[in-house]
PDB file of C-alpha atoms and ligand atoms in Angstrom:
ATOM      1  CA  UNK A1497    -100.727-123.290  -0.592  1.00  0.00           C
ATOM      2  CA  UNK A1498    -100.176-119.588  -0.960  1.00  0.00           C
ATOM      3  CA  UNK A1499     -98.571-119.218   2.047  1.00  0.00           C
ATOM      4  CA  UNK A1500     -99.475-115.562   2.638  1.00  0.00           C
ATOM      5  CA  UNK A1501    -100.482-114.518   6.064  1.00  0.00           C
ATOM      6  CA  UNK A1502    -103.578-112.493   4.278  1.00  0.00           C
ATOM      7  CA  UNK A1503    -104.355-115.984   2.311  1.00  0.00           C
ATOM      8  CA  UNK A1504    -108.209-116.383   2.823  1.00  0.00           C
ATOM      9  CA  UNK A1505    -108.246-119.870   3.322  1.00  0.00           C
ATOM     10  CA  UNK A1506    -106.786-119.207   6.912  1.00  0.00           C
ATOM     11  CA  UNK A1507    -109.908-116.729   8.047  1.00  0.00           C
ATOM     12  CA  UNK A1508    -112.300-118.393   5.982  1.00  0.00           C
ATOM     13  CA  UNK A1509    -114.106-121.975   6.318  1.00  0.00           C
ATOM     14  CA  UNK A1510    -115.422-121.964   3.024  1.00  0.00           C
ATOM     15  CA  UNK A1511    -112.621-120.912   1.038  1.00  0.00           C
ATOM     16  CA  UNK A1512    -110.333-123.390   3.526  1.00  0.00           C
ATOM     17  CA  UNK A1513    -112.477-126.630   2.554  1.00  0.00           C
ATOM     18  CA  UNK A1514    -112.193-125.290  -1.228  1.00  0.00           C
ATOM     19  CA  UNK A1515    -108.615-125.416  -0.618  1.00  0.00           C
ATOM     20  CA  UNK A1516    -107.932-128.226   1.196  1.00  0.00           C
ATOM     21  CA  UNK A1517    -110.351-129.937  -1.313  1.00  0.00           C
ATOM     22  CA  UNK A1518    -107.456-128.956  -3.838  1.00  0.00           C
ATOM     23  CA  UNK A1519    -104.960-130.388  -2.438  1.00  0.00           C
ATOM     24  CA  UNK A1520    -106.434-133.868  -1.462  1.00  0.00           C
ATOM     25  CA  UNK A1521    -108.693-134.302  -5.100  1.00  0.00           C
ATOM     26  CA  UNK A1522    -106.849-132.907  -7.835  1.00  0.00           C
ATOM     27  CA  UNK A1523    -108.666-134.916 -10.104  1.00  0.00           C
ATOM     28  CA  UNK A1524    -112.081-134.408  -8.475  1.00  0.00           C
ATOM     29  CA  UNK A1525    -113.315-135.448  -5.236  1.00  0.00           C
ATOM     30  CA  UNK A1526    -113.182-139.491  -4.202  1.00  0.00           C
ATOM     31  CA  UNK A1527    -115.361-141.761  -2.157  1.00  0.00           C
ATOM     32  CA  UNK A1528    -113.289-142.745   0.766  1.00  0.00           C
ATOM     33  CA  UNK A1529    -115.910-145.187   1.663  1.00  0.00           C
ATOM     34  CA  UNK A1530    -115.747-147.241  -1.699  1.00  0.00           C
ATOM     35  CA  UNK A1531    -112.819-145.999  -3.751  1.00  0.00           C
ATOM     36  CA  UNK A1532    -115.465-144.310  -6.561  1.00  0.00           C
ATOM     37  CA  UNK A1533    -114.004-141.589  -8.508  1.00  0.00           C
ATOM     38  CA  UNK A1534    -116.477-141.367 -11.234  1.00  0.00           C
ATOM     39  CA  UNK A1535    -117.557-137.967 -11.253  1.00  0.00           C
ATOM     40  CA  UNK A1536    -120.511-139.109 -12.636  1.00  0.00           C
ATOM     41  CA  UNK A1537    -121.240-140.697  -9.730  1.00  0.00           C
ATOM     42  CA  UNK A1538    -120.839-138.249  -7.007  1.00  0.00           C
ATOM     43  CA  UNK A1539    -123.236-135.155  -6.251  1.00  0.00           C
ATOM     44  CA  UNK A1540    -122.490-131.984  -4.464  1.00  0.00           C
ATOM     45  CA  UNK A1541    -124.781-131.464  -1.783  1.00  0.00           C
ATOM     46  CA  UNK A1542    -126.063-128.164  -2.353  1.00  0.00           C
ATOM     47  CA  UNK A1543    -127.947-125.521  -0.071  1.00  0.00           C
ATOM     48  CA  UNK A1544    -128.813-125.201   3.105  1.00  0.00           C
ATOM     49  CA  UNK A1545    -130.167-128.397   4.094  1.00  0.00           C
ATOM     50  CA  UNK A1546    -126.759-129.983   3.362  1.00  0.00           C
ATOM     51  CA  UNK A1547    -123.698-129.614   5.496  1.00  0.00           C
ATOM     52  CA  UNK A1548    -120.969-127.727   3.777  1.00  0.00           C
ATOM     53  CA  UNK A1549    -118.538-129.607   1.933  1.00  0.00           C
ATOM     54  CA  UNK A1550    -120.909-132.981   2.096  1.00  0.00           C
ATOM     55  CA  UNK A1551    -120.591-135.269  -0.885  1.00  0.00           C
ATOM     56  CA  UNK A1552    -123.081-138.491  -1.789  1.00  0.00           C
ATOM     57  CA  UNK A1553    -121.948-141.678  -3.615  1.00  0.00           C
ATOM     58  CA  UNK A1554    -124.401-143.051  -5.907  1.00  0.00           C
ATOM     59  CA  UNK A1555    -122.188-146.393  -6.000  1.00  0.00           C
ATOM     60  CA  UNK A1556    -122.382-146.776  -2.533  1.00  0.00           C
ATOM     61  CA  UNK A1557    -124.912-144.785  -1.221  1.00  0.00           C
ATOM     62  CA  UNK A1558    -122.330-143.192   1.166  1.00  0.00           C
ATOM     63  CA  UNK A1559    -121.492-139.409   2.117  1.00  0.00           C
ATOM     64  CA  UNK A1560    -118.438-137.884   2.814  1.00  0.00           C
ATOM     65  CA  UNK A1561    -116.401-134.386   2.802  1.00  0.00           C
ATOM     66  CA  UNK A1562    -112.848-133.991   2.228  1.00  0.00           C
ATOM     67  CA  UNK A1563    -111.777-134.418   5.775  1.00  0.00           C
ATOM     68  CA  UNK A1564    -113.011-138.181   6.094  1.00  0.00           C
ATOM     69  CA  UNK A1565    -110.503-140.589   6.964  1.00  0.00           C
ATOM     70  CA  UNK A1566    -107.822-137.539   8.042  1.00  0.00           C
ATOM     71  CA  UNK A1567    -106.458-136.601  11.228  1.00  0.00           C
ATOM     72  CA  UNK A1568    -109.526-133.339  11.248  1.00  0.00           C
ATOM     73  CA  UNK A1569    -112.620-136.089  10.932  1.00  0.00           C
ATOM     74  CA  UNK A1570    -114.634-134.893  13.534  1.00  0.00           C
ATOM     75  CA  UNK A1571    -112.621-132.461  14.763  1.00  0.00           C
ATOM     76  CA  UNK A1572    -114.573-129.302  15.970  1.00  0.00           C
ATOM     77  CA  UNK A1573    -111.692-127.009  15.057  1.00  0.00           C
ATOM     78  CA  UNK A1574    -112.343-124.883  11.732  1.00  0.00           C
ATOM     79  CA  UNK A1575    -110.782-125.743   8.976  1.00  0.00           C
ATOM     80  CA  UNK A1576    -109.271-122.605   8.523  1.00  0.00           C
ATOM     81  CA  UNK A1577    -107.589-122.977  11.859  1.00  0.00           C
ATOM     82  CA  UNK A1578    -106.494-126.160  10.721  1.00  0.00           C
ATOM     83  CA  UNK A1579    -104.638-124.824   7.579  1.00  0.00           C
ATOM     84  CA  UNK A1580    -103.625-121.994   9.250  1.00  0.00           C
ATOM     85  CA  UNK A1581    -101.769-123.966  12.077  1.00  0.00           C
ATOM     86  CA  UNK A1582    -100.234-126.180   9.442  1.00  0.00           C
ATOM     87  CA  UNK A1583     -98.906-123.282   7.471  1.00  0.00           C
ATOM     88  CA  UNK A1584     -97.374-121.707  11.092  1.00  0.00           C
ATOM     89  CA  UNK A1585     -95.841-124.798  11.580  1.00  0.00           C
ATOM     90  CA  UNK A1586     -94.325-125.682   8.520  1.00  0.00           C
ATOM     91  CA  UNK A1587     -92.814-122.216   8.059  1.00  0.00           C
ATOM     92  CA  UNK A1588     -91.198-122.278  11.606  1.00  0.00           C
ATOM     93  CA  UNK A1589     -87.552-122.761  11.517  1.00  0.00           C
ATOM     94  CA  UNK A1590     -87.211-123.520  15.413  1.00  0.00           C
ATOM     95  CA  UNK A1591     -90.918-125.056  15.870  1.00  0.00           C
ATOM     96  CA  UNK A1592     -93.365-123.741  17.340  1.00  0.00           C
ATOM     97  CA  UNK A1593     -94.884-124.387  20.926  1.00  0.00           C
ATOM     98  CA  UNK A1594     -98.545-125.137  21.565  1.00  0.00           C
ATOM     99  CA  UNK A1595     -98.227-121.776  23.669  1.00  0.00           C
ATOM    100  CA  UNK A1596     -97.106-119.747  20.520  1.00  0.00           C
ATOM    101  CA  UNK A1597    -100.171-121.764  18.287  1.00  0.00           C
ATOM    102  CA  UNK A1598    -102.805-121.184  21.180  1.00  0.00           C
ATOM    103  CA  UNK A1599    -101.913-117.636  20.996  1.00  0.00           C
ATOM    104  CA  UNK A1600    -101.747-117.168  17.255  1.00  0.00           C
ATOM    105  CA  UNK A1601    -104.773-119.009  16.411  1.00  0.00           C
ATOM    106  CA  UNK A1602    -106.737-117.449  19.474  1.00  0.00           C
ATOM    107  CA  UNK A1603    -108.085-120.972  20.578  1.00  0.00           C
ATOM    108  CA  UNK A1604    -107.545-122.784  23.818  1.00  0.00           C
ATOM    109  CA  UNK A1605    -104.062-124.387  24.957  1.00  0.00           C
ATOM    110  CA  UNK A1606    -106.087-127.593  24.758  1.00  0.00           C
ATOM    111  CA  UNK A1607    -107.443-126.881  21.195  1.00  0.00           C
ATOM    112  CA  UNK A1608    -103.207-125.722  20.249  1.00  0.00           C
ATOM    113  CA  UNK A1609    -101.641-128.861  21.749  1.00  0.00           C
ATOM    114  CA  UNK A1610    -104.166-131.255  19.665  1.00  0.00           C
ATOM    115  CA  UNK A1611    -103.417-129.617  16.408  1.00  0.00           C
ATOM    116  CA  UNK A1612     -99.192-129.320  17.103  1.00  0.00           C
ATOM    117  CA  UNK A1613     -99.203-133.662  17.546  1.00  0.00           C
ATOM    118  CA  UNK A1614    -101.579-134.134  14.722  1.00  0.00           C
ATOM    119  CA  UNK A1615    -100.132-131.487  12.227  1.00  0.00           C
ATOM    120  CA  UNK A1616     -96.638-133.476  13.500  1.00  0.00           C
ATOM    121  CA  UNK A1617     -97.996-137.095  12.681  1.00  0.00           C
ATOM    122  CA  UNK A1618     -99.481-135.259   9.304  1.00  0.00           C
ATOM    123  CA  UNK A1619     -95.733-134.607   8.910  1.00  0.00           C
ATOM    124  CA  UNK A1620     -94.589-138.402   9.074  1.00  0.00           C
ATOM    125  CA  UNK A1621     -94.196-139.693   5.739  1.00  0.00           C
ATOM    126  CA  UNK A1622     -95.791-143.380   5.220  1.00  0.00           C
ATOM    127  CA  UNK A1623     -92.505-144.866   3.580  1.00  0.00           C
ATOM    128  CA  UNK A1624     -89.089-143.780   3.548  1.00  0.00           C
ATOM    129  CA  UNK A1625     -86.977-145.343   1.049  1.00  0.00           C
ATOM    130  CA  UNK A1626     -83.178-145.482   2.155  1.00  0.00           C
ATOM    131  CA  UNK A1627     -80.666-143.241   2.386  1.00  0.00           C
ATOM    132  CA  UNK A1628     -77.440-143.590   0.080  1.00  0.00           C
ATOM    133  CA  UNK A1629     -76.602-145.473  -2.972  1.00  0.00           C
ATOM    134  CA  UNK A1630     -73.730-145.740  -4.988  1.00  0.00           C
ATOM    135  CA  UNK A1631     -70.909-142.347  -4.890  1.00  0.00           C
ATOM    136  CA  UNK A1632     -73.187-141.227  -2.071  1.00  0.00           C
ATOM    137  CA  UNK A1633     -71.946-140.507   1.481  1.00  0.00           C
ATOM    138  CA  UNK A1634     -73.891-141.084   4.294  1.00  0.00           C
ATOM    139  CA  UNK A1635     -73.411-139.510   7.906  1.00  0.00           C
ATOM    140  CA  UNK A1636     -74.359-141.593  10.989  1.00  0.00           C
ATOM    141  CA  UNK A1637     -73.870-139.712  14.123  1.00  0.00           C
ATOM    142  CA  UNK A1638     -76.026-139.803  17.894  1.00  0.00           C
ATOM    143  CA  UNK A1639     -76.279-137.195  20.100  1.00  0.00           C
ATOM    144  CA  UNK A1640     -78.457-136.700  24.021  1.00  0.00           C
ATOM    145  CA  UNK A1641     -80.736-134.356  24.448  1.00  0.00           C
ATOM    146  CA  UNK A1642     -81.249-133.842  27.935  1.00  0.00           C
ATOM    147  CA  UNK A1643     -78.914-130.905  30.428  1.00  0.00           C
ATOM    148  CA  UNK A1644     -77.877-131.633  33.443  1.00  0.00           C
ATOM    149  CA  UNK A1645     -80.128-131.629  36.944  1.00  0.00           C
ATOM    150  CA  UNK A1646     -78.295-129.413  38.493  1.00  0.00           C
ATOM    151  CA  UNK A1647     -78.883-126.388  36.122  1.00  0.00           C
ATOM    152  CA  UNK A1648     -82.557-127.188  36.029  1.00  0.00           C
ATOM    153  CA  UNK A1649     -85.194-125.477  37.615  1.00  0.00           C
ATOM    154  CA  UNK A1650     -86.229-126.295  40.479  1.00  0.00           C
ATOM    155  CA  UNK A1651     -89.779-127.985  39.112  1.00  0.00           C
ATOM    156  CA  UNK A1652     -88.637-129.329  36.569  1.00  0.00           C
ATOM    157  CA  UNK A1653     -85.657-131.656  37.995  1.00  0.00           C
ATOM    158  CA  UNK A1654     -86.232-135.214  38.064  1.00  0.00           C
ATOM    159  CA  UNK A1655     -89.502-135.499  35.727  1.00  0.00           C
ATOM    160  CA  UNK A1656     -89.510-137.684  32.998  1.00  0.00           C
ATOM    161  CA  UNK A1657     -88.639-135.003  30.487  1.00  0.00           C
ATOM    162  CA  UNK A1658     -86.338-134.384  28.035  1.00  0.00           C
ATOM    163  CA  UNK A1659     -84.502-131.443  29.675  1.00  0.00           C
ATOM    164  CA  UNK A1660     -85.493-133.129  32.906  1.00  0.00           C
ATOM    165  CA  UNK A1661     -83.914-136.456  33.926  1.00  0.00           C
ATOM    166  CA  UNK A1662     -81.697-138.332  31.796  1.00  0.00           C
ATOM    167  CA  UNK A1663     -80.082-137.959  28.727  1.00  0.00           C
ATOM    168  CA  UNK A1664     -82.152-139.272  26.314  1.00  0.00           C
ATOM    169  CA  UNK A1665     -79.650-140.629  23.085  1.00  0.00           C
ATOM    170  CA  UNK A1666     -80.693-139.609  19.535  1.00  0.00           C
ATOM    171  CA  UNK A1667     -79.167-141.277  16.521  1.00  0.00           C
ATOM    172  CA  UNK A1668     -79.659-139.614  13.630  1.00  0.00           C
ATOM    173  CA  UNK A1669     -78.323-140.432   9.864  1.00  0.00           C
ATOM    174  CA  UNK A1670     -78.059-137.728   6.871  1.00  0.00           C
ATOM    175  CA  UNK A1671     -77.373-138.004   2.998  1.00  0.00           C
ATOM    176  CA  UNK A1672     -74.956-135.555   2.231  1.00  0.00           C
ATOM    177  CA  UNK A1673     -76.922-132.997   0.598  1.00  0.00           C
ATOM    178  CA  UNK A1674     -80.092-135.535   0.822  1.00  0.00           C
ATOM    179  CA  UNK A1675     -82.835-136.433   3.500  1.00  0.00           C
ATOM    180  CA  UNK A1676     -82.344-137.157   6.834  1.00  0.00           C
ATOM    181  CA  UNK A1677     -83.922-139.680   9.444  1.00  0.00           C
ATOM    182  CA  UNK A1678     -83.546-139.838  13.129  1.00  0.00           C
ATOM    183  CA  UNK A1679     -84.501-141.901  16.038  1.00  0.00           C
ATOM    184  CA  UNK A1680     -85.057-141.637  19.614  1.00  0.00           C
ATOM    185  CA  UNK A1681     -82.705-145.207  20.586  1.00  0.00           C
ATOM    186  CA  UNK A1682     -82.678-146.968  24.114  1.00  0.00           C
ATOM    187  CA  UNK A1683     -78.572-146.577  23.819  1.00  0.00           C
ATOM    188  CA  UNK A1684     -75.290-146.134  22.156  1.00  0.00           C
ATOM    189  CA  UNK A1685     -74.215-149.450  21.088  1.00  0.00           C
ATOM    190  CA  UNK A1686     -73.914-151.478  17.991  1.00  0.00           C
ATOM    191  CA  UNK A1687     -76.918-154.063  18.798  1.00  0.00           C
ATOM    192  CA  UNK A1688     -79.180-151.171  18.905  1.00  0.00           C
ATOM    193  CA  UNK A1689     -77.917-148.982  16.050  1.00  0.00           C
ATOM    194  CA  UNK A1690     -76.956-151.862  13.226  1.00  0.00           C
ATOM    195  CA  UNK A1691     -80.643-152.693  12.262  1.00  0.00           C
ATOM    196  CA  UNK A1692     -81.154-148.941  11.914  1.00  0.00           C
ATOM    197  CA  UNK A1693     -78.244-148.126   9.692  1.00  0.00           C
ATOM    198  CA  UNK A1694     -78.520-151.531   7.812  1.00  0.00           C
ATOM    199  CA  UNK A1695     -82.772-150.766   7.161  1.00  0.00           C
ATOM    200  CA  UNK A1696     -82.303-147.095   6.025  1.00  0.00           C
ATOM    201  CA  UNK A1697     -79.120-147.043   4.594  1.00  0.00           C
ATOM    202  CA  UNK A1698     -78.007-148.421   0.774  1.00  0.00           C
ATOM    203  CA  UNK A1699     -75.186-150.678   1.446  1.00  0.00           C
ATOM    204  CA  UNK A1700     -73.501-149.337  -1.838  1.00  0.00           C
ATOM    205  CA  UNK A1701     -73.268-146.046   0.227  1.00  0.00           C
ATOM    206  CA  UNK A1702     -69.738-144.644   2.023  1.00  0.00           C
ATOM    207  CA  UNK A1703     -70.786-144.640   5.949  1.00  0.00           C
ATOM    208  CA  UNK A1704     -68.991-141.688   7.872  1.00  0.00           C
ATOM    209  CA  UNK A1705     -69.219-141.747  11.968  1.00  0.00           C
ATOM    210  CA  UNK A1706     -66.941-141.074  14.229  1.00  0.00           C
ATOM    211  CA  UNK A1707     -64.143-143.745  15.690  1.00  0.00           C
ATOM    212  CA  UNK A1708     -66.711-145.377  18.007  1.00  0.00           C
ATOM    213  CA  UNK A1709     -66.889-149.140  18.720  1.00  0.00           C
ATOM    214  CA  UNK A1710     -70.443-149.014  17.746  1.00  0.00           C
ATOM    215  CA  UNK A1711     -69.743-149.024  13.909  1.00  0.00           C
ATOM    216  CA  UNK A1712     -67.092-150.863  13.748  1.00  0.00           C
ATOM    217  CA  UNK A1713     -68.795-153.857  12.372  1.00  0.00           C
ATOM    218  CA  UNK A1714     -71.785-152.109  10.486  1.00  0.00           C
ATOM    219  CA  UNK A1715     -69.052-150.318   8.741  1.00  0.00           C
ATOM    220  CA  UNK A1716     -67.728-153.439   6.740  1.00  0.00           C
ATOM    221  CA  UNK A1717     -71.255-154.256   5.678  1.00  0.00           C
ATOM    222  CA  UNK A1718     -71.071-151.198   3.237  1.00  0.00           C
ATOM    223  CA  UNK A1719     -68.963-150.076   0.672  1.00  0.00           C
ATOM    224  CA  UNK A1720     -66.755-147.543   2.316  1.00  0.00           C
ATOM    225  CA  UNK A1721     -66.254-146.961   6.022  1.00  0.00           C
ATOM    226  CA  UNK A1722     -64.548-143.652   6.955  1.00  0.00           C
ATOM    227  CA  UNK A1723     -64.486-142.375  10.614  1.00  0.00           C
ATOM    228  CA  UNK A1724     -63.835-139.159  12.001  1.00  0.00           C
ATOM    229  CA  UNK A1725     -61.716-138.768  15.241  1.00  0.00           C
ATOM    230  CA  UNK A1726     -63.646-136.138  17.344  1.00  0.00           C
ATOM    231  CA  UNK A1727     -61.464-137.100  20.244  1.00  0.00           C
ATOM    232  CA  UNK A1728     -58.223-135.699  18.795  1.00  0.00           C
ATOM    233  CA  UNK A1729     -60.183-132.580  17.445  1.00  0.00           C
ATOM    234  CA  UNK A1730     -60.027-134.286  13.999  1.00  0.00           C
ATOM    235  CA  UNK A1731     -63.076-132.904  12.716  1.00  0.00           C
ATOM    236  CA  UNK A1732     -63.011-132.040   8.928  1.00  0.00           C
ATOM    237  CA  UNK A1733     -60.184-134.312   6.963  1.00  0.00           C
ATOM    238  CA  UNK A1734     -61.182-133.580   3.020  1.00  0.00           C
ATOM    239  CA  UNK A1735     -64.765-135.669   3.161  1.00  0.00           C
ATOM    240  CA  UNK A1736     -64.442-137.421   6.291  1.00  0.00           C
ATOM    241  CA  UNK A1737     -66.664-135.302   8.712  1.00  0.00           C
ATOM    242  CA  UNK A1738     -69.897-135.648  10.116  1.00  0.00           C
ATOM    243  CA  UNK A1739     -70.644-132.099  10.268  1.00  0.00           C
ATOM    244  CA  UNK A1740     -73.988-132.223   8.583  1.00  0.00           C
ATOM    245  CA  UNK A1741     -75.595-134.706  11.131  1.00  0.00           C
ATOM    246  CA  UNK A1742     -73.950-131.842  13.855  1.00  0.00           C
ATOM    247  CA  UNK A1743     -75.625-129.640  12.300  1.00  0.00           C
ATOM    248  CA  UNK A1744     -78.786-131.338  12.211  1.00  0.00           C
ATOM    249  CA  UNK A1745     -78.250-131.977  15.880  1.00  0.00           C
ATOM    250  CA  UNK A1746     -77.398-128.017  16.851  1.00  0.00           C
ATOM    251  CA  UNK A1747     -81.077-127.119  14.834  1.00  0.00           C
ATOM    252  CA  UNK A1748     -82.733-129.988  17.323  1.00  0.00           C
ATOM    253  CA  UNK A1749     -81.572-128.621  20.115  1.00  0.00           C
ATOM    254  CA  UNK A1750     -81.967-125.188  19.711  1.00  0.00           C
ATOM    255  CA  UNK A1751     -85.641-126.017  19.013  1.00  0.00           C
ATOM    256  CA  UNK A1752     -85.910-128.082  21.963  1.00  0.00           C
ATOM    257  CA  UNK A1753     -84.670-125.896  24.522  1.00  0.00           C
ATOM    258  CA  UNK A1754     -85.197-122.545  22.384  1.00  0.00           C
ATOM    259  CA  UNK A1755     -89.163-123.349  21.817  1.00  0.00           C
ATOM    260  CA  UNK A1756     -90.311-126.474  23.999  1.00  0.00           C
ATOM    261  CA  UNK A1757     -87.784-125.626  27.032  1.00  0.00           C
ATOM    262  CA  UNK A1758     -88.312-129.478  27.218  1.00  0.00           C
ATOM    263  CA  UNK A1759     -90.574-132.333  25.775  1.00  0.00           C
ATOM    264  CA  UNK A1760     -91.417-135.355  27.264  1.00  0.00           C
ATOM    265  CA  UNK A1761     -89.721-138.501  26.435  1.00  0.00           C
ATOM    266  CA  UNK A1762     -93.229-140.438  25.104  1.00  0.00           C
ATOM    267  CA  UNK A1763     -93.476-137.756  22.388  1.00  0.00           C
ATOM    268  CA  UNK A1764     -89.935-137.073  21.638  1.00  0.00           C
ATOM    269  CA  UNK A1765     -90.612-139.702  18.301  1.00  0.00           C
ATOM    270  CA  UNK A1766     -93.147-137.071  17.030  1.00  0.00           C
ATOM    271  CA  UNK A1767     -90.816-134.276  17.157  1.00  0.00           C
ATOM    272  CA  UNK A1768     -88.200-136.095  15.942  1.00  0.00           C
ATOM    273  CA  UNK A1769     -90.592-136.799  12.560  1.00  0.00           C
ATOM    274  CA  UNK A1770     -91.131-133.075  12.809  1.00  0.00           C
ATOM    275  CA  UNK A1771     -87.307-132.157  12.418  1.00  0.00           C
ATOM    276  CA  UNK A1772     -87.132-134.568   9.474  1.00  0.00           C
ATOM    277  CA  UNK A1773     -89.979-133.504   7.726  1.00  0.00           C
ATOM    278  CA  UNK A1774     -88.119-129.911   7.775  1.00  0.00           C
ATOM    279  CA  UNK A1775     -84.778-131.046   7.486  1.00  0.00           C
ATOM    280  CA  UNK A1776     -86.277-133.258   4.195  1.00  0.00           C
ATOM    281  CA  UNK A1777     -88.197-129.944   2.607  1.00  0.00           C
ATOM    282  CA  UNK A1778     -85.711-127.468   3.328  1.00  0.00           C
ATOM    283  CA  UNK A1779     -85.456-126.292  -0.503  1.00  0.00           C
ATOM    284  CA  UNK A1780     -89.024-126.827  -0.608  1.00  0.00           C
ATOM    285  CA  UNK A1781     -90.854-122.921  -0.255  1.00  0.00           C
ATOM    286  CA  UNK A1782     -93.420-122.499   2.841  1.00  0.00           C
ATOM    287  CA  UNK A1783     -96.083-122.789   1.261  1.00  0.00           C
ATOM    288  CA  UNK A1784     -95.381-125.890  -0.644  1.00  0.00           C
ATOM    289  CA  UNK A1785     -94.610-127.691   2.521  1.00  0.00           C
ATOM    290  CA  UNK A1786     -97.742-126.822   3.888  1.00  0.00           C
ATOM    291  CA  UNK A1787     -99.288-128.248   0.790  1.00  0.00           C
ATOM    292  CA  UNK A1788     -97.328-131.490   2.215  1.00  0.00           C
ATOM    293  CA  UNK A1789     -98.635-131.493   5.419  1.00  0.00           C
ATOM    294  CA  UNK A1790    -102.486-130.798   3.987  1.00  0.00           C
ATOM    295  CA  UNK A1791    -101.716-134.074   1.858  1.00  0.00           C
ATOM    296  CA  UNK A1792    -100.300-136.001   4.964  1.00  0.00           C
ATOM    297  CA  UNK A1793    -103.648-135.672   6.925  1.00  0.00           C
ATOM    298  CA  UNK A1794    -104.914-138.912   5.527  1.00  0.00           C
ATOM    299  CA  UNK A1795    -105.209-142.074   7.559  1.00  0.00           C
ATOM    300  CA  UNK A1796    -103.898-140.753  10.353  1.00  0.00           C
ATOM    301  CA  UNK A1797    -105.699-140.439  13.703  1.00  0.00           C
ATOM    302  CA  UNK A1798    -104.042-139.533  17.057  1.00  0.00           C
ATOM    303  CA  UNK A1799    -105.559-141.805  20.093  1.00  0.00           C
ATOM    304  CA  UNK A1800    -103.895-140.540  22.892  1.00  0.00           C
ATOM    305  CA  UNK A1801    -104.738-137.728  25.541  1.00  0.00           C
ATOM    306  CA  UNK A1802    -102.423-134.528  26.365  1.00  0.00           C
ATOM    307  CA  UNK A1803     -99.983-135.396  29.256  1.00  0.00           C
ATOM    308  CA  UNK A1804    -100.896-132.292  31.104  1.00  0.00           C
TER     309      UNK A1804
HETATM  310 ZN1   ZN B2049    -118.546-144.425  -2.789  1.00  0.00          ZN
END
């Protein structure tokens, strides 16, 4: 998807539909009902009698458009706004609040809120391969989101928000020069962290952590386990550092406190998905990132309602 803000697909629904069809159907349309992709058995509805972008499948006699089976299905939001929102969210380094999106798209807050969360959902990969491997280093680190109660605005105290009551522990695994996964965890303990580490990191990797006891046993399951002693200000010793993971956390914190101010605990995993996506696609151009989001819309529908 061209990332130029003048991109006509961001302003013209017909162009937006064509762009989305080109992204989702590079080899021509396929029927989401029966899987038919034989172009001779698919006909496009032409003329004013048909809904725009409607196709007919001769195999199952079904009808479909490019949004069937995606987060956009039955959405009343114009396709051009969907694509513009994907571009804006994919391109913003520090994240984008629903309020910002509301202003930039000229939609209601509720609409912007839905767009934000659906696009976050589209950023979530369907499968995630293990991090690391032979000769690779994977850093594991945890951090806490949420500030001290007394520093909060009175109205924000004691609410179940990140930035409100209680710090929420977040755990991140980062392959050095590679991908990253992060998780909202119940607590920082070996029992909680071990399954996440062994399920997501190849045992052939070197594991790099701080000296916390939570990593002591699981570290033995890996080819190597090196630790950094943060308490003695020993942050960097040759290859032994967890700065990559710390860099991830500082980016996330800037997004929480700078852009969103506070986020609800219930939605924290969706924000983590967004930040993982941003990190994992950091070498892509904005347009390539927006295309990935548009491809990720398949089979993801949200059922929950806004909380405010
Ligand atoms: Zn069909």
